[in-house]
Amino acid sequence: MARESAIHTVKEDPRKVEYAFLVGVQFPEQSAEESEELLAELAELTDTLGVAVVGRSVVRIRKPQARYLVGEGKADDVLDQAREAGADVVIFDDYLTPSQQRNWEARAELAVIDRQEVILDIFAQRAHTSEASLQVELARANYSLPRLRRQWTHLHRQGGGAGGAGGAATRGEGEQQIEVDSRLVRRRIARLKTQLAQVQKHRRTQRAKRLRRPVPVAAIVGYTNAGKSSLLNTMTNANVLTEDKLFATLDPTVRRVELPNKQPLLLADTVGFIRKLPHLLVEAFKSTLEETALADLLVEVVDVTSRSIEEEQTTTQEVLAGLGAGEKPSITVFNKIDLIEDDLVIRRLRRRHPDALFVSARTGEGLDLLAARLAESVAGSMQQVELLVPHSRYDLMARLHSAATVLREQYEDDGIHVTANVPPDLHAAVAEFLSPSPAGGIDRSAPPC
């Protein structure tokens, strides 16, 4: 049965496509292996949309060409291969400028798109909340704005056969329509920004409420399809969608977990990263990605079965640095070890990454070590205190049980004697109830953290 896709090329009458021919461009600074890996990743992206890959080609060039990105001779070779394979869409792994897309489609009479458009369409498929839908729609509108002329290239071809006067008149109609469409898209962008600002205001309110209950937050980050949502589900008994597909999760999910030392922790699942992630999507999803920048700790999940581990980790670090989270404390977790049959692979990775943990979110193997490492990391920011809390302050006791680790709680006539590990955000709230103890307490001479 033929499969339909959600590829929406920016055309007057978008058509469903079923068969794709993929094109990778190898520059002198790239290795053949890297080019093939990127093309394999593009094949995964294309499959995620439900489009069958019927052929692929890597074109080697010295420098980008203005008209088609590649030279005209190589362009003809690509089109011959695509037609012979029965493709109805050609997908480039590299970015095509709006003029290059127009030139390709005029030459090919096929849909011609790039990796950015594929990723935008996947995000459109995967957006389930109003915020994610607005973010994707905004990114797509910004992407389509400079490509409106593609909708009217057919007028140019029709006019050419109608004589000089007819051709000029038809092109004039097209230019006028482009101006009208451009105004409509700009208005739509402004409306989307307004709607998104309202939704993001609600997100900031929710985030502020979490910050008032000072429970540490660990953000789960990493390359797309590394198993981040599966890890969250297993550790918190959550029910977040998990699929063996790229970008299965777009909406951040926050779940509470209790660590082995009884310390509560919030785990936040985040959207996955990918090489050549469109800047428009990074900008549109900035408020969502802020969950990462505001976390106390990062858990970087890496797919141990990937053939491009180092490149994927580099991409993750680059995106984190762009979000201002590059220097945050982090734990590296290699996931999916249940899929590795050769122990030598794991041993080599352990030597290269001696501080990393190796787990299986599917079977649960190694997750006890991850929980212990999380407890150790969070405890490093905690301070043990002895408190004498008045019986009337059950609100403070509730906060301690919610955000701190209560080690001892004893009710006496003079109040509630408490030993607890408290996070920095609670220091000010408990300072007046510190009781002298050999265990020490918060340094009263220093300002609260």
Coordinates of C-alpha atoms in Angstrom, one line a residue, residues 2-421:
A2 CA 1.4 3.4 -0.9
R3 CA 2.1 5.6 2.0
E4 CA 1.1 9.3 2.2
S5 CA 3.2 11.9 3.8
A6 CA 2.7 15.2 5.6
I7 CA 5.2 17.0 3.5
H8 CA 3.7 20.4 2.8
T9 CA 5.9 22.1 0.2
V10 CA 5.0 25.8 -0.1
K11 CA 2.9 25.6 -3.2
E12 CA -0.5 26.8 -4.4
D13 CA -1.8 23.2 -4.4
P14 CA 0.4 21.0 -2.1
R15 CA 0.4 17.4 -3.2
K16 CA 1.0 14.3 -1.2
V17 CA 4.3 12.6 -2.1
E18 CA 5.2 8.9 -1.6
Y19 CA 8.6 8.3 -3.0
A20 CA 11.8 10.3 -2.2
F21 CA 15.2 10.5 -3.7
L22 CA 17.8 11.8 -1.2
V23 CA 20.8 13.9 -2.1
G24 CA 23.7 14.6 0.2
V25 CA 26.4 17.1 -0.7
Q26 CA 29.9 16.4 0.4
F27 CA 32.3 19.3 0.7
P28 CA 36.1 19.0 0.9
E29 CA 36.2 19.3 4.6
Q30 CA 33.7 16.4 5.1
S31 CA 34.6 12.7 5.0
A32 CA 32.7 10.2 2.9
E33 CA 31.6 8.4 6.1
E34 CA 30.2 11.6 7.6
S35 CA 28.2 12.4 4.4
E36 CA 26.8 8.8 4.4
E37 CA 25.8 9.1 8.1
L38 CA 24.0 12.3 7.5
L39 CA 22.2 10.8 4.5
A40 CA 21.2 7.8 6.6
E41 CA 19.8 10.2 9.2
L42 CA 17.9 12.0 6.5
A43 CA 16.4 8.6 5.5
E44 CA 15.2 8.1 9.1
L45 CA 13.6 11.6 9.1
T46 CA 11.9 10.8 5.7
D47 CA 10.7 7.5 7.0
T48 CA 9.2 9.2 10.1
L49 CA 7.0 11.2 7.7
G50 CA 5.8 8.0 6.0
V51 CA 7.6 8.6 2.7
A52 CA 9.5 5.7 1.1
V53 CA 13.1 6.3 0.2
V54 CA 13.6 4.9 -3.3
G55 CA 17.2 6.1 -3.9
R56 CA 20.0 8.3 -2.7
S57 CA 23.2 9.9 -3.9
V58 CA 26.1 11.8 -2.5
V59 CA 27.3 14.6 -4.7
R60 CA 30.9 15.8 -4.2
I61 CA 31.6 19.5 -4.8
R62 CA 34.4 21.9 -4.1
K63 CA 32.2 24.9 -3.2
P64 CA 28.5 25.7 -3.3
Q65 CA 27.0 26.9 -6.6
A66 CA 24.6 29.8 -6.5
R67 CA 22.0 28.3 -8.9
Y68 CA 21.5 24.7 -7.8
L69 CA 24.0 24.4 -4.9
V70 CA 25.7 21.8 -7.2
G71 CA 26.8 22.3 -10.8
E72 CA 24.4 22.0 -13.7
G73 CA 25.9 18.7 -14.9
K74 CA 25.6 17.2 -11.4
A75 CA 22.0 18.6 -11.2
D76 CA 21.1 16.7 -14.4
D77 CA 22.7 13.5 -13.0
V78 CA 20.6 13.8 -9.8
L79 CA 17.4 14.3 -11.7
D80 CA 18.1 11.4 -14.0
Q81 CA 18.6 9.1 -11.0
A82 CA 15.5 10.4 -9.3
R83 CA 13.3 9.9 -12.3
E84 CA 14.7 6.4 -12.9
A85 CA 14.0 5.5 -9.3
G86 CA 10.4 6.7 -9.6
A87 CA 10.7 9.5 -7.1
D88 CA 8.1 12.3 -6.8
V89 CA 10.2 14.4 -4.4
V90 CA 13.9 15.1 -4.2
I91 CA 15.2 15.9 -0.7
F92 CA 18.5 17.6 -0.1
D93 CA 20.3 17.0 3.2
D94 CA 21.8 20.5 2.9
Y95 CA 19.9 23.8 3.1
L96 CA 18.5 25.2 -0.1
T97 CA 18.0 28.9 -0.5
P98 CA 14.5 30.0 -1.7
S99 CA 16.0 30.8 -5.2
Q100 CA 17.7 27.4 -5.4
Q101 CA 14.4 25.7 -4.6
R102 CA 12.7 27.7 -7.4
N103 CA 15.5 26.8 -9.8
W104 CA 15.4 23.1 -9.0
E105 CA 11.6 22.9 -9.3
A106 CA 11.6 24.8 -12.6
R107 CA 14.2 22.4 -13.9
A108 CA 12.9 19.2 -12.4
E109 CA 9.1 19.5 -12.4
L110 CA 9.3 17.6 -9.2
A111 CA 8.9 18.7 -5.6
V112 CA 12.4 19.7 -4.3
I113 CA 12.9 20.4 -0.6
D114 CA 15.6 20.2 2.1
R115 CA 16.2 18.7 5.5
Q116 CA 14.8 21.8 7.2
E117 CA 11.4 21.4 5.6
V118 CA 11.3 17.7 6.5
I119 CA 12.1 18.5 10.2
L120 CA 9.5 21.3 10.2
D121 CA 6.9 18.8 8.9
I122 CA 7.8 16.2 11.5
F123 CA 7.4 18.8 14.2
A124 CA 4.0 19.7 12.8
Q125 CA 3.0 16.0 12.9
R126 CA 4.2 15.6 16.5
A127 CA 2.8 18.8 18.1
H128 CA 0.0 17.8 20.4
T129 CA -0.3 20.8 22.8
S130 CA -1.5 24.3 21.9
E131 CA 2.0 25.7 22.7
A132 CA 3.8 23.2 20.5
S133 CA 1.4 23.7 17.6
L134 CA 1.8 27.5 17.8
Q135 CA 5.6 27.2 18.0
V136 CA 5.7 24.9 14.9
E137 CA 3.2 27.0 13.0
L138 CA 5.3 30.1 13.7
A139 CA 8.4 28.4 12.4
R140 CA 6.7 27.2 9.3
A141 CA 5.3 30.6 8.5
N142 CA 8.7 32.2 8.9
Y143 CA 10.1 29.5 6.6
S144 CA 7.5 30.0 4.0
L145 CA 7.7 33.8 3.8
P146 CA 10.7 34.0 1.5
R147 CA 9.5 31.0 -0.6
L148 CA 6.1 32.4 -1.6
R149 CA 7.4 32.9 -5.2
R150 CA 7.5 29.1 -5.5
Q151 CA 3.7 29.2 -5.6
W152 CA 3.7 31.3 -8.8
T153 CA 6.4 29.7 -10.9
H154 CA 3.7 27.9 -12.9
L155 CA 2.4 31.3 -14.1
H156 CA 5.8 32.1 -15.6
R157 CA 5.8 28.8 -17.6
Q158 CA 2.2 29.3 -18.8
G159 CA 2.9 32.9 -19.8
G160 CA 6.0 31.9 -21.9
G161 CA 3.8 30.0 -24.4
A162 CA 1.2 32.7 -24.7
G163 CA 3.3 35.4 -26.4
G164 CA 5.2 38.3 -25.0
A165 CA 2.3 40.4 -23.9
G166 CA 0.4 37.6 -22.3
G167 CA 3.5 36.5 -20.5
A168 CA 4.2 39.9 -19.1
A169 CA 0.6 40.3 -17.9
T170 CA 0.6 36.9 -16.2
R171 CA 3.9 37.6 -14.4
G172 CA 2.4 40.9 -13.3
E173 CA -0.6 39.1 -11.7
G174 CA 1.8 36.7 -10.0
E175 CA 3.9 39.6 -8.5
Q176 CA 0.7 41.3 -7.2
Q177 CA -0.5 38.0 -5.7
I178 CA 2.9 37.5 -4.0
E179 CA 2.6 40.9 -2.4
V180 CA -0.9 40.0 -1.1
D181 CA 0.2 36.6 0.2
S182 CA 3.3 38.2 1.8
R183 CA 1.1 40.6 3.8
L184 CA -1.2 37.7 4.8
V185 CA 1.7 35.6 6.0
R186 CA 3.2 38.6 7.9
R187 CA -0.1 39.2 9.7
R188 CA -0.3 35.5 10.5
I189 CA 3.2 35.6 12.0
A190 CA 2.2 38.6 14.1
R191 CA -1.0 36.8 15.3
L192 CA 0.9 33.7 16.1
K193 CA 3.5 35.6 18.2
T194 CA 0.7 37.2 20.2
Q195 CA -1.0 33.9 20.8
L196 CA 2.3 32.2 21.7
A197 CA 3.1 35.0 24.1
Q198 CA -0.1 34.3 26.0
V199 CA 0.6 30.6 26.2
Q200 CA 4.2 31.3 27.3
K201 CA 3.0 33.6 30.1
H202 CA 1.0 30.6 31.5
R203 CA 4.2 28.5 31.3
R204 CA 6.2 31.1 33.2
T205 CA 3.5 31.2 35.9
Q206 CA 3.7 27.4 36.3
R207 CA 7.4 27.6 36.4
A208 CA 7.3 30.3 39.1
K209 CA 5.1 28.0 41.2
R210 CA 7.6 25.2 40.9
L211 CA 10.4 27.6 41.9
R212 CA 8.5 28.6 45.0
R213 CA 8.6 24.9 46.0
P214 CA 12.3 24.6 45.9
V215 CA 12.7 21.0 44.6
P216 CA 15.8 20.4 42.5
V217 CA 15.2 19.9 38.8
A218 CA 17.1 17.6 36.5
A219 CA 16.6 18.1 32.7
I220 CA 16.9 15.0 30.5
V221 CA 18.6 16.1 27.3
G222 CA 20.2 14.5 24.3
Y223 CA 19.9 13.6 20.7
T224 CA 16.5 12.7 19.3
N225 CA 15.5 9.0 19.7
A226 CA 18.1 8.4 22.4
G227 CA 15.4 7.1 24.8
K228 CA 14.8 10.2 27.0
S229 CA 11.1 9.7 27.4
S230 CA 11.6 6.0 28.1
L231 CA 14.0 6.9 30.8
L232 CA 11.5 9.3 32.4
N233 CA 8.7 6.7 32.2
T234 CA 10.8 4.0 33.9
M235 CA 12.1 6.2 36.7
T236 CA 8.8 8.0 37.5
N237 CA 6.1 5.6 36.3
A238 CA 5.0 8.3 33.9
N239 CA 3.0 7.6 30.8
V240 CA 4.9 9.8 28.2
L241 CA 4.6 8.8 24.6
T242 CA 7.6 6.7 23.5
E243 CA 8.2 5.6 19.9
D244 CA 11.2 4.4 17.9
K245 CA 10.8 7.5 15.8
L246 CA 12.7 10.8 15.6
F247 CA 11.1 13.6 17.6
A248 CA 8.5 11.5 19.3
T249 CA 8.3 14.1 22.1
L250 CA 8.0 17.8 21.5
D251 CA 6.3 18.9 24.7
P252 CA 8.3 19.1 27.9
T253 CA 7.0 16.8 30.6
V254 CA 8.0 17.2 34.3
R255 CA 7.5 14.4 36.8
R256 CA 8.5 14.0 40.4
V257 CA 10.7 11.1 41.7
E258 CA 12.0 10.2 45.1
L259 CA 15.7 9.4 45.2
P260 CA 17.2 6.6 47.4
N261 CA 18.1 9.2 50.1
K262 CA 14.4 10.3 50.2
Q263 CA 15.3 13.5 48.4
P264 CA 12.5 14.6 46.0
L265 CA 13.6 15.5 42.4
L266 CA 11.8 16.9 39.4
L267 CA 12.8 15.2 36.1
A268 CA 12.0 17.2 33.0
D269 CA 11.9 15.5 29.6
T270 CA 12.8 17.9 26.7
V271 CA 12.7 17.9 22.9
G272 CA 15.5 16.0 21.3
F273 CA 18.3 17.7 19.4
I274 CA 19.5 16.8 15.9
R275 CA 22.3 17.9 13.5
K276 CA 21.3 20.8 11.3
L277 CA 18.3 21.6 13.5
P278 CA 16.6 24.6 11.8
H279 CA 17.3 27.9 13.6
L280 CA 13.7 28.8 13.1
L281 CA 12.7 25.9 15.4
V282 CA 15.3 26.7 18.0
E283 CA 13.9 30.3 18.1
A284 CA 10.2 29.2 18.1
F285 CA 10.8 26.6 20.9
K286 CA 13.0 28.9 23.0
S287 CA 10.5 29.1 25.9
T288 CA 10.2 25.3 25.9
L289 CA 14.0 24.8 25.8
E290 CA 14.3 27.2 28.8
E291 CA 13.4 24.3 31.0
T292 CA 16.9 23.0 30.2
A293 CA 18.6 26.4 31.0
L294 CA 16.8 26.7 34.3
A295 CA 17.5 23.1 35.5
D296 CA 19.9 22.5 38.4
L297 CA 21.4 19.4 36.7
L298 CA 21.4 17.8 33.3
V299 CA 21.1 14.2 32.4
E300 CA 22.5 13.7 28.9
V301 CA 21.2 10.5 27.4
V302 CA 23.2 9.0 24.6
D303 CA 22.1 6.1 22.3
V304 CA 24.8 3.5 22.7
T305 CA 23.7 1.8 19.5
S306 CA 24.3 4.9 17.4
R307 CA 27.2 4.9 14.8
S308 CA 27.6 8.7 15.4
I309 CA 28.0 9.0 19.1
E310 CA 30.7 11.6 19.1
E311 CA 28.9 13.8 16.5
E312 CA 25.6 13.5 18.4
Q313 CA 27.2 14.5 21.7
T314 CA 28.9 17.4 19.9
T315 CA 25.5 18.6 18.6
T316 CA 24.0 18.3 22.0
Q317 CA 26.7 20.3 23.6
E318 CA 26.5 23.0 20.9
V319 CA 22.7 23.4 21.4
L320 CA 23.1 23.5 25.2
A321 CA 25.8 26.1 24.9
G322 CA 23.5 28.2 22.7
L323 CA 20.8 28.0 25.4
G324 CA 23.3 29.1 28.1
A325 CA 23.3 25.6 29.7
G326 CA 26.7 24.4 28.5
E327 CA 28.4 24.7 31.9
K328 CA 25.7 23.1 34.0
P329 CA 26.7 20.0 36.0
S330 CA 25.7 16.9 34.1
I331 CA 25.6 13.1 34.2
T332 CA 26.2 11.2 30.9
V333 CA 24.0 8.2 30.5
F334 CA 24.5 5.7 27.7
N335 CA 21.1 4.1 27.1
K336 CA 19.9 0.9 25.2
I337 CA 22.7 -1.4 26.4
D338 CA 20.2 -4.3 26.2
L339 CA 20.6 -4.0 22.4
I340 CA 24.4 -4.4 22.4
E341 CA 25.5 -8.0 22.0
D342 CA 29.2 -7.4 21.8
D343 CA 30.6 -6.6 25.3
L344 CA 33.7 -5.1 23.7
V345 CA 31.6 -2.1 22.5
I346 CA 30.6 -1.3 26.1
R347 CA 34.1 -1.8 27.4
R348 CA 35.6 0.6 24.9
L349 CA 33.0 3.2 25.7
R350 CA 33.6 2.8 29.4
R351 CA 37.3 3.5 28.8
R352 CA 36.5 6.7 26.9
H353 CA 33.8 7.8 29.3
P354 CA 34.9 6.6 32.8
D355 CA 32.3 8.8 34.6
A356 CA 29.4 7.8 32.4
L357 CA 26.6 5.4 33.4
F358 CA 25.4 2.5 31.2
V359 CA 21.7 1.7 31.4
S360 CA 18.7 0.3 29.7
A361 CA 15.5 2.3 30.2
R362 CA 13.6 -0.7 28.7
T363 CA 14.8 -3.4 31.1
G364 CA 15.7 -1.1 34.1
E365 CA 19.3 -2.3 34.1
G366 CA 21.6 0.3 35.7
L367 CA 18.8 2.7 36.7
D368 CA 19.6 2.1 40.4
L369 CA 23.1 3.4 39.8
L370 CA 21.6 6.5 38.0
A371 CA 19.3 7.1 41.0
A372 CA 22.2 6.9 43.4
R373 CA 24.3 9.3 41.2
L374 CA 21.4 11.7 41.1
A375 CA 21.0 11.6 44.9
E376 CA 24.8 12.2 45.2
S377 CA 24.7 15.1 42.8
V378 CA 21.7 16.7 44.5
A379 CA 23.1 16.1 48.0
G380 CA 26.2 18.1 47.0
S381 CA 24.0 21.2 46.9
M382 CA 22.2 20.4 50.2
Q383 CA 23.1 21.4 53.7
Q384 CA 22.3 19.4 56.8
V385 CA 20.6 21.4 59.6
E386 CA 19.1 20.9 63.0
L387 CA 15.8 22.7 63.5
L388 CA 13.4 23.4 66.3
V389 CA 10.1 24.1 64.5
P390 CA 7.1 25.5 66.5
H391 CA 4.1 23.2 66.6
S392 CA 2.2 26.1 64.8
R393 CA 4.4 25.9 61.8
Y394 CA 3.0 22.9 60.0
D395 CA 3.3 24.9 56.8
L396 CA 7.1 24.9 57.2
M397 CA 7.0 21.1 57.9
A398 CA 5.1 20.6 54.8
R399 CA 7.7 22.5 52.8
L400 CA 10.5 20.5 54.4
H401 CA 8.8 17.2 53.4
S402 CA 8.2 18.5 49.9
A403 CA 11.5 20.1 49.1
A404 CA 14.1 18.8 51.6
T405 CA 15.2 15.4 52.9
V406 CA 13.9 15.0 56.4
L407 CA 16.3 12.6 58.2
R408 CA 14.7 12.9 61.7
E409 CA 11.4 14.3 63.0
Q410 CA 10.7 14.2 66.7
Y411 CA 7.7 15.9 68.4
E412 CA 8.5 17.3 71.9
D413 CA 6.8 19.8 74.2
D414 CA 9.0 22.6 73.1
G415 CA 8.4 22.0 69.4
I416 CA 9.3 19.6 66.5
H417 CA 13.0 18.6 66.5
V418 CA 14.1 18.1 62.9
T419 CA 17.3 17.0 61.2
A420 CA 17.1 17.7 57.4
N421 CA 19.1 18.2 54.3

